[in-house]
Coordinates of C-alpha atoms and ligand atoms in Angstrom, one line a residue:
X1 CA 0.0 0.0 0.0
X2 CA 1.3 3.7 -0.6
X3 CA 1.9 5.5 2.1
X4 CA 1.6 9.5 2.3
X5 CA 5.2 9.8 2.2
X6 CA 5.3 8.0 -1.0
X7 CA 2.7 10.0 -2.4
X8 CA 4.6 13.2 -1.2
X9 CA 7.7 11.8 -2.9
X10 CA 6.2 11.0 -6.2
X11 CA 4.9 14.5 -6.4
X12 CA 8.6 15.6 -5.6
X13 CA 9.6 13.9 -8.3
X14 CA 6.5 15.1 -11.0
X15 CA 7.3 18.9 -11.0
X16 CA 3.9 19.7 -13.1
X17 CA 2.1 18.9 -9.8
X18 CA 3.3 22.1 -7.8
X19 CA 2.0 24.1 -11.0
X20 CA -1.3 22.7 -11.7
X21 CA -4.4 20.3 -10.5
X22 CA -3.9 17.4 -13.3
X23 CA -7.2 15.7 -14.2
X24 CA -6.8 15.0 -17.8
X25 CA -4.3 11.7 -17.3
X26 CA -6.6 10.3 -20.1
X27 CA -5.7 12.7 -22.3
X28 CA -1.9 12.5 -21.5
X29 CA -0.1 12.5 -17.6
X30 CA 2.8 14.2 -16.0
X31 CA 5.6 12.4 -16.5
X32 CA 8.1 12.5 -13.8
X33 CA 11.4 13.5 -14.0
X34 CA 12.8 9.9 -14.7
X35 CA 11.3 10.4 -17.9
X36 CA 12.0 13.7 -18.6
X37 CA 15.8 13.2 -18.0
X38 CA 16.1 9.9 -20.2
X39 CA 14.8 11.6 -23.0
X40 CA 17.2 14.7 -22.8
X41 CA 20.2 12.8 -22.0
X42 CA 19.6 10.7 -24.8
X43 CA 18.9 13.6 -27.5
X44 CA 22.0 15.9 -26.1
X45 CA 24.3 12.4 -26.6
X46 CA 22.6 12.2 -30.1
X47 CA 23.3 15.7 -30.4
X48 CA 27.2 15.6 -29.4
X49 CA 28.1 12.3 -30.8
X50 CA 25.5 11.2 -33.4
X51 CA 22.2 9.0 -33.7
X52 CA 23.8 6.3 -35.1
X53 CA 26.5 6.1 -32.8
X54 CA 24.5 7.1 -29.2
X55 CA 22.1 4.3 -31.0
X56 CA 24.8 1.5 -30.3
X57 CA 26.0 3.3 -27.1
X58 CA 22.5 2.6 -25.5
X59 CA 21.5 -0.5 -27.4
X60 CA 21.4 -2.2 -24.3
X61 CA 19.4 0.3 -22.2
X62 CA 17.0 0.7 -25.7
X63 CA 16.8 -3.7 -25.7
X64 CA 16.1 -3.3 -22.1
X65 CA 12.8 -1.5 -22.7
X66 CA 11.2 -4.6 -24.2
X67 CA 11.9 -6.5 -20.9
X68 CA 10.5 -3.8 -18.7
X69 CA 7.2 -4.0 -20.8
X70 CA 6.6 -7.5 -21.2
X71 CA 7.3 -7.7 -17.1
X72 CA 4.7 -5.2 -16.5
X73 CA 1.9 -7.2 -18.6
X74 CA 3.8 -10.8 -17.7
X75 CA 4.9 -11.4 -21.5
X76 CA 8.5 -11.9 -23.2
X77 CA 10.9 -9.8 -24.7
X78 CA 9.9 -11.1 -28.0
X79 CA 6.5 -10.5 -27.7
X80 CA 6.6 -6.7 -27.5
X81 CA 7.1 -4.3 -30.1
X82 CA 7.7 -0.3 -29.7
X83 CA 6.1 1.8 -32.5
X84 CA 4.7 6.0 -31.7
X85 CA 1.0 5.4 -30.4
X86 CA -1.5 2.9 -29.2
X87 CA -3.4 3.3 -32.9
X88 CA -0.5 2.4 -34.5
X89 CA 0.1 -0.5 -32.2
X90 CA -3.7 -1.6 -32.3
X91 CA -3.4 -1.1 -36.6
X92 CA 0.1 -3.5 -36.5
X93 CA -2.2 -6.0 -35.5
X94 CA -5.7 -5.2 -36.8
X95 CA -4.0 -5.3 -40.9
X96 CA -2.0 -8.1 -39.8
X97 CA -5.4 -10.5 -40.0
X98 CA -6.3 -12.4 -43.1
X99 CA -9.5 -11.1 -43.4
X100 CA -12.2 -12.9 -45.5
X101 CA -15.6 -12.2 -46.6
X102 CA -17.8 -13.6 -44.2
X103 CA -15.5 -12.9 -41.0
X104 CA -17.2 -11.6 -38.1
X105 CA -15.8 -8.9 -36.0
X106 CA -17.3 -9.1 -32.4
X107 CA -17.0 -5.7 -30.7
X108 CA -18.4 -3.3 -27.3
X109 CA -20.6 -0.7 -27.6
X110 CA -18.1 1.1 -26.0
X111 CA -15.1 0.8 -28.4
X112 CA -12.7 4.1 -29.1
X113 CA -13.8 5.7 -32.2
X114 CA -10.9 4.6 -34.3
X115 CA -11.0 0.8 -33.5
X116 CA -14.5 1.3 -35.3
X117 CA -14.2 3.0 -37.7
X118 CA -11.3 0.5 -38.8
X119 CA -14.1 -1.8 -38.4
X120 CA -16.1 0.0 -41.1
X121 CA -13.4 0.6 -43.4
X122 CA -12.5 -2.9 -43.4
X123 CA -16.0 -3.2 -44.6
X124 CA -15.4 -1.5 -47.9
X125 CA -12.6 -3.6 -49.0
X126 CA -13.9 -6.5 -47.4
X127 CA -17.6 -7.9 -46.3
X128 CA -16.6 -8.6 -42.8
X129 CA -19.7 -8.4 -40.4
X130 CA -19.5 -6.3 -37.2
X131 CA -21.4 -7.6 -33.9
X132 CA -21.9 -5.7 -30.7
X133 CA -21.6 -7.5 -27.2
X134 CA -24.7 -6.1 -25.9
X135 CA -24.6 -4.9 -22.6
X136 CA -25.8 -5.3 -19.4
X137 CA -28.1 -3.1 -17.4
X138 CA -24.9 -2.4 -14.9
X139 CA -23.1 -1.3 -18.1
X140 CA -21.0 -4.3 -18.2
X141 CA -20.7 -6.6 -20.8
X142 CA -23.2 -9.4 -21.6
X143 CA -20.4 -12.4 -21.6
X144 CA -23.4 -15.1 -21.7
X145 CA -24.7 -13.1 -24.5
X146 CA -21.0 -13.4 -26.1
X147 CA -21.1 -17.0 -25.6
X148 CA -23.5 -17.3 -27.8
X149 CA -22.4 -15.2 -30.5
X150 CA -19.1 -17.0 -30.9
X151 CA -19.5 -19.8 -33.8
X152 CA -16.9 -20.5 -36.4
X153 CA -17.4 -17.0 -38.8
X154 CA -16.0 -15.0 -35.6
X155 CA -12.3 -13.9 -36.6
X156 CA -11.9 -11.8 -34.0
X157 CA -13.0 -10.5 -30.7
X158 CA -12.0 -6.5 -29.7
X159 CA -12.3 -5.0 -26.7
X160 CA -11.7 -1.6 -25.5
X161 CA -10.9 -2.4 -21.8
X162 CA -11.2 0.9 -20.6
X163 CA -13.5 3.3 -22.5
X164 CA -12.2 6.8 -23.4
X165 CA -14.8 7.9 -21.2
X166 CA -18.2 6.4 -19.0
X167 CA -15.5 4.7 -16.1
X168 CA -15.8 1.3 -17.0
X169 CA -13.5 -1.2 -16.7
X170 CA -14.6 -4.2 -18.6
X171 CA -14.0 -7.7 -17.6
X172 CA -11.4 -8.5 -20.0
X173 CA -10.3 -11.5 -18.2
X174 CA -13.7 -13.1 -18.7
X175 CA -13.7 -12.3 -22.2
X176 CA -10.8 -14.0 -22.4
X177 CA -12.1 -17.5 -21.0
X178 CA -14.7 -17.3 -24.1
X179 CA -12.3 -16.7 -26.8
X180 CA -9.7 -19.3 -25.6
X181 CA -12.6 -21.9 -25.4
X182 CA -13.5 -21.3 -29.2
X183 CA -10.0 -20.7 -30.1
X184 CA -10.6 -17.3 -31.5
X185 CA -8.1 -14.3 -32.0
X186 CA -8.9 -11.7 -29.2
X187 CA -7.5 -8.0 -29.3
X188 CA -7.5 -5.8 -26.5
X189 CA -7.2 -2.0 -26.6
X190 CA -5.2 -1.2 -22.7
X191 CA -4.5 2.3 -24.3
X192 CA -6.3 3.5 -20.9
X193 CA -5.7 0.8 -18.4
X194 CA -2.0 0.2 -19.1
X195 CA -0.2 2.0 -16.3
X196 CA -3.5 2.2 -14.5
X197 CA -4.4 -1.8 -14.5
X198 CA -2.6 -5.0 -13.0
X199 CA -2.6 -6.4 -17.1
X200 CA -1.8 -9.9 -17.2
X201 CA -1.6 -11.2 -20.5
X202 CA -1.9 -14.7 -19.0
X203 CA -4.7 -14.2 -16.7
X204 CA -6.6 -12.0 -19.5
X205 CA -6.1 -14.8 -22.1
X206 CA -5.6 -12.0 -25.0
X207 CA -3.4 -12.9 -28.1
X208 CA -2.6 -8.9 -28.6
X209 CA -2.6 -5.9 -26.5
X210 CA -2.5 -2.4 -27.9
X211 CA -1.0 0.7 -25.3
X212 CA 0.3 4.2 -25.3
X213 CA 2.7 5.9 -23.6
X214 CA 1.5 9.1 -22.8
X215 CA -1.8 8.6 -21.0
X216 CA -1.3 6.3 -17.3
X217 CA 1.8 5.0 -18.2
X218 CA 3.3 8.6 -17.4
X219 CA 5.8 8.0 -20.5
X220 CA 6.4 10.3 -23.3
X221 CA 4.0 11.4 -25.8
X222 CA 4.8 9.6 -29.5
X223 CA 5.2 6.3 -27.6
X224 CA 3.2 3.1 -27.7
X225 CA 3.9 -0.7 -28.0
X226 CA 2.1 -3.7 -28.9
X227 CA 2.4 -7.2 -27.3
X228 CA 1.6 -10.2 -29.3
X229 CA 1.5 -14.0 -28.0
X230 CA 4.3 -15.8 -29.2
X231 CA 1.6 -18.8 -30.7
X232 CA -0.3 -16.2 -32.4
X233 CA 2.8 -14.4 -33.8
X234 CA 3.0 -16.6 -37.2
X235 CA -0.6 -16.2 -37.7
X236 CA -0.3 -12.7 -38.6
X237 CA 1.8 -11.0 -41.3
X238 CA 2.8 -7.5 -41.3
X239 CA 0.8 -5.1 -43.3
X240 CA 4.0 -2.8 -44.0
X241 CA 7.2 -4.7 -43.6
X242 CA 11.2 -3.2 -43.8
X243 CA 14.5 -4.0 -43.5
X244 CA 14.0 -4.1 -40.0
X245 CA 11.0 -6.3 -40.0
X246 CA 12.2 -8.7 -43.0
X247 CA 15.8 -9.8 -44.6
X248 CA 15.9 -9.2 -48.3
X249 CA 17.5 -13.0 -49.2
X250 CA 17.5 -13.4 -52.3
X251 CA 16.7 -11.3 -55.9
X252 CA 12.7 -12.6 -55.2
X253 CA 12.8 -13.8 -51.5
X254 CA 12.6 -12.6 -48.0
X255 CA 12.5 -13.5 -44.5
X256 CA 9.9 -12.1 -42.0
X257 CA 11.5 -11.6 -38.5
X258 CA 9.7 -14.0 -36.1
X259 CA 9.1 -11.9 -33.0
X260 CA 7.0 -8.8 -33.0
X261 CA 9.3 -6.5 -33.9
X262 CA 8.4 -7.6 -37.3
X263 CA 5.7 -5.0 -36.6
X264 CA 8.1 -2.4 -36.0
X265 CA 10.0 -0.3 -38.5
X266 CA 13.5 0.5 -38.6
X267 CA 13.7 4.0 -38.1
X268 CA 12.5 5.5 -34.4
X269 CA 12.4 7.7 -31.4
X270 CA 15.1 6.1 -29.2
X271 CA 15.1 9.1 -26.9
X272 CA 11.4 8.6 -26.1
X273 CA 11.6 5.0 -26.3
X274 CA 14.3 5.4 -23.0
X275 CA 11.5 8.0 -21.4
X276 CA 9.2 4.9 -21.8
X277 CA 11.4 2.7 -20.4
X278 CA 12.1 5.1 -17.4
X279 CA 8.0 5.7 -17.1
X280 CA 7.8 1.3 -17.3
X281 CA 10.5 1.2 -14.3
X282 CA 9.2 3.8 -12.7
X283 CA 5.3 2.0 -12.3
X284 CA 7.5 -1.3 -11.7
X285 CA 9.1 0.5 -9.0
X286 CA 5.9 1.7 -7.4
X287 CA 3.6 -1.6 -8.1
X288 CA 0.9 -1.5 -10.4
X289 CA -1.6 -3.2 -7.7
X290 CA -0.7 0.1 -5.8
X291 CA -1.5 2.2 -8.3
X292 CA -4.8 0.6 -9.1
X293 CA -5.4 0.3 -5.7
X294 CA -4.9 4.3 -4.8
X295 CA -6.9 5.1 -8.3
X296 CA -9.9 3.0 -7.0
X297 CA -9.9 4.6 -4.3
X298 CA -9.1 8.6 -5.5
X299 CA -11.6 8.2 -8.0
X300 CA -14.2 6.6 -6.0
X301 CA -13.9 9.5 -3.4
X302 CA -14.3 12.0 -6.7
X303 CA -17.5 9.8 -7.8
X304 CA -18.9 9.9 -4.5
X305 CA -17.9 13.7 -3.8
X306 CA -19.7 15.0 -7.3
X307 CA -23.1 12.7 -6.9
X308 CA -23.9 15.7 -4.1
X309 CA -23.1 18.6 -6.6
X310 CA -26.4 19.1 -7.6
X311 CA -26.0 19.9 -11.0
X312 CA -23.6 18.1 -11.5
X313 CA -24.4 14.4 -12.6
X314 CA -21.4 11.7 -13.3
X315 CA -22.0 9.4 -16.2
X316 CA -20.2 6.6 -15.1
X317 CA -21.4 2.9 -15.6
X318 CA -19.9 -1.1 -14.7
X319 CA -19.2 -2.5 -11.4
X320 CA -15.6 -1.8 -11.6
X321 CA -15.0 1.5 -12.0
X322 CA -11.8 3.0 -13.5
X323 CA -10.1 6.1 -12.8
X324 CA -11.4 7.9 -15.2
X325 CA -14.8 10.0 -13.7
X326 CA -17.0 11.1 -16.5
X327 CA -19.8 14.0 -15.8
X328 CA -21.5 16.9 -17.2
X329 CA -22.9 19.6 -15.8
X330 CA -26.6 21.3 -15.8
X331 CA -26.7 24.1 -17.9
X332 CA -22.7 24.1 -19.3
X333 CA -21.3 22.5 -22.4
X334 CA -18.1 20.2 -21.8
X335 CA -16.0 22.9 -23.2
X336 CA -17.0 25.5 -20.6
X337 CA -16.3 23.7 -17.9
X338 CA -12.9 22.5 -19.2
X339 CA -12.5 26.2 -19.8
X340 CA -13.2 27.7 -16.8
X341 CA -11.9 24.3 -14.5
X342 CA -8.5 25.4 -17.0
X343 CA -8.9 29.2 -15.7
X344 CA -8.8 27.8 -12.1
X345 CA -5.7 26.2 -12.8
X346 CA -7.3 22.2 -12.7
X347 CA -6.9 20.2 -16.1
X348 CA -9.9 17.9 -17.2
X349 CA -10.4 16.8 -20.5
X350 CA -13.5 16.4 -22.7
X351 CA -15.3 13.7 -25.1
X352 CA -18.1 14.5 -28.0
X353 CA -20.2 12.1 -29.4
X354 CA -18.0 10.6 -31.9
X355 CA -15.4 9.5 -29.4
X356 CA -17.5 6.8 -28.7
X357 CA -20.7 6.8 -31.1
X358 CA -22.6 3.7 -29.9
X359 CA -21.9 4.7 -26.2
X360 CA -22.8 8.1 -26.1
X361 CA -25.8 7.3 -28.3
X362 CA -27.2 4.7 -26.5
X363 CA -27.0 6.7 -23.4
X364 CA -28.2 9.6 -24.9
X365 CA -25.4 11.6 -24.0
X366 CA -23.9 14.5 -26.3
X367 CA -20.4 14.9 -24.5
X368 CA -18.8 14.7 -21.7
X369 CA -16.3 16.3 -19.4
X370 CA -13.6 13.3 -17.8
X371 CA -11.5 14.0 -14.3
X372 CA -9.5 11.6 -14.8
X373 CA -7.2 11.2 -11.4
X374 CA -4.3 8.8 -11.4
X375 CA -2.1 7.9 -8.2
X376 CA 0.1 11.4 -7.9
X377 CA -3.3 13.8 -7.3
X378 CA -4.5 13.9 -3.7
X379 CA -7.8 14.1 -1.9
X380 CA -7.2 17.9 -1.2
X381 CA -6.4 18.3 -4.8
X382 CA -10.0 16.6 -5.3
X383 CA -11.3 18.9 -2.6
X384 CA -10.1 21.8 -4.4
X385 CA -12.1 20.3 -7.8
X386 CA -15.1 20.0 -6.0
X387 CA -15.5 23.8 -4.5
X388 CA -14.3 25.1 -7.9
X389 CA -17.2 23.0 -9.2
X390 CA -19.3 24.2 -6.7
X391 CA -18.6 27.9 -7.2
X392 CA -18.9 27.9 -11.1
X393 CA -21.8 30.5 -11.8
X394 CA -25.4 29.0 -13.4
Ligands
PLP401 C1 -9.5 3.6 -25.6 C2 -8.5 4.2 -26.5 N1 -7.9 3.5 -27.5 C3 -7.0 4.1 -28.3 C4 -6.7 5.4 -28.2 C5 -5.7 6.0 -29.2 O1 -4.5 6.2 -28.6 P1 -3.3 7.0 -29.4 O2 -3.8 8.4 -29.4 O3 -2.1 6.8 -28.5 O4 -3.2 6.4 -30.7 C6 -7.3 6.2 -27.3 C7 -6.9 7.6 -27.2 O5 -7.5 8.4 -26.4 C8 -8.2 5.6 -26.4 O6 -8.8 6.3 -25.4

């Protein structure tokens, strides 16, 4: 458990936190200093000796980031790649599927906007059928319902674990039971629960995991990785490759790498790919069932705090809530309360409708503002939220 002297010394060590209240870690966190000093080490060594050379100076360090990954979601080395966002990383494996006409792609109502729109454009090329897990009255998914919906035209089962916004946290782990039963490739989107969520690639029973950096893995923005099982890994075939990601063999052959680096290309950040590493070590260092444990319980105290703001009404759903606290407010749109919450120097973020289409439609709901805690803010910090809440004018 974190004590209050760890708390006091993570906030040491993330400088933003003296300047401002930061509520939008969904949108992108502070990163602390760990970070911040990887990176500029890295681009002043580029900058004194050159990229190519700092590149083989640090290729140990830059190796080492694939280890400190796959430890933090219980994977291998070989099972991670590094590429600049969790679309990208969620695209590596999406194009890497041999899709047919007939496939069926099984889905939640809450999916981000690009995952489903992928879906759609998929459908142009190819006549893949899209399914929605429907949900439950709680919010959470349906899984008896998804039972029944698996049969052999489902290629592929995508999750988004933890929605943009609307605080669920969806029982991936349960999803994961269904799709190893039937033997069916399942994706997961952790772009908002890695960082935030004990992942367990093993527990979950995924076969590929999409993150980013900048969001609650404190790391740099431009930073994401992807983790494929090692069974799946010859199953899917790059949709771009390289010289990095294949060997040129012959006048008409080639070689595809076997790990997932094949879904990597050669040229990269290394500088922010160290500030990830230095974010990964730094959550390693804490414990991730610390973090999740302090974000339950700063985020419950937010939910609970806001319910008694009478015009203000969260729009949260599920049993298991994440730290993400979605609300509006009577009479405001989203972007005046981020505005004025901005004046008052507290960061929140907001969502429109298109963020999440079927969510927000289904729950009749035209945007939404997210306070989105993580483990550095405090409960004064929430305090402070709340009366600046409180005093914004009708
Ligand atoms: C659930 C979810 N998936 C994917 C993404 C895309 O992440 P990135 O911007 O790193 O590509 C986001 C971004 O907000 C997200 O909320």
């Amino acid at each position: 458990m974190l004590t209050e002297k760890d708390i006091q010394r993570f906030r040491k060590e993330t400088p933003g936190t003296e300047k401002v209240i930061h509520f939008n870690n969904a949108g992108s966190s502070l990163p602390p200093q760990a970070v911040r000093h990887a990176v500029i080490n890295y681009l002043e060594e580029e900058m004194t000796y050159g990229g190519y050379e700092t590149n083989e100076k640090y290729a140990a360090q830059i190796s080492e980031t694939y280890t400190s990954i796959a430890k933090l979601i219980n994977a291998s080395a070989e099972e991670i790649a590094l590429v600049e966002n969790a679309t990208a990383a969620w695209h590596a494996a999406f194009q890497a599927i041999d899709w047919k006409e007939g496939d069926v792609i099984i889905a939640t109502q809450a999916d981000y906007a690009t995952n489903y729109l992928s879906y759609l454009h998929l459908q142009r090329k190819v006549a893949v059928e899209i399914k929605v897990i429907p949900n439950l009255a709680s919010g959470e998914l349906d899984l008896k319902a998804l039972e029944n919906m698996m049969d052999a035209s489902v290629k592929l089962v995508s999750i988004t674990h933890m929605p943009t916004n609307g605080g669920l946290t969806v029982d991936a782990e349960g999803v994961g039971v269904i799709t190893r039963k039937h033997g069916v490739l399942y994706l997961l989107d952790a772009c908002q629960s890695a960082g935030q969520y004990p992942l367990d690639v093993e527990k979950i029973g995924c076969d590929m995991l999409s993150a980013t950096g900048r969001k609650y893995m404190r790391g740099p923005r431009g930073t994401g990785f992807l983790y494929v099982r090692k069974s799946v890994l010859p199953k899917l075939t790059p949709y771009v490759i390289d010289l990095h990601a294949a060997e040129w063999t012959g006048e008409n052959t080639y070689i595809i790498r076997q790990d997932a680096r094949k879904f990597e290309s050669w040229e990269g950040d290394r500088a922010n790919i160290l500030g990830l590493k230095a974010a990964t070590d730094y959550i390693l260092e804490i414990g991730i069932d610390n973090i999740w444990k302090r974000l339950q319980h700063l985020s419950s105290i937010l939910r609970k705090q806001m319910a008694n703001l009478p015009m203000v009404t969260v729009q949260d759903i599920g049993a298991v809530k994440s730290g993400i606290v979605s609300f509006t407010v009577e009479g405001k749109s989203a972007e005046e309360v981020q505005a004025y919450l901005h004046r008052q120097g507290i960061n929140v973020s907001w969502n429109g409708v298109s963020n999440t289409y079927l969510d927000m439609t289904a729950r009749n709901l035209k945007e939404v503002v997210r306070a989105a805690v993580h483990y550095y803010n405090t409960e004064e910090e929430i305090e402070v939220f709340i009366a600046t809440l409180k005093e914004m004018k009708a």
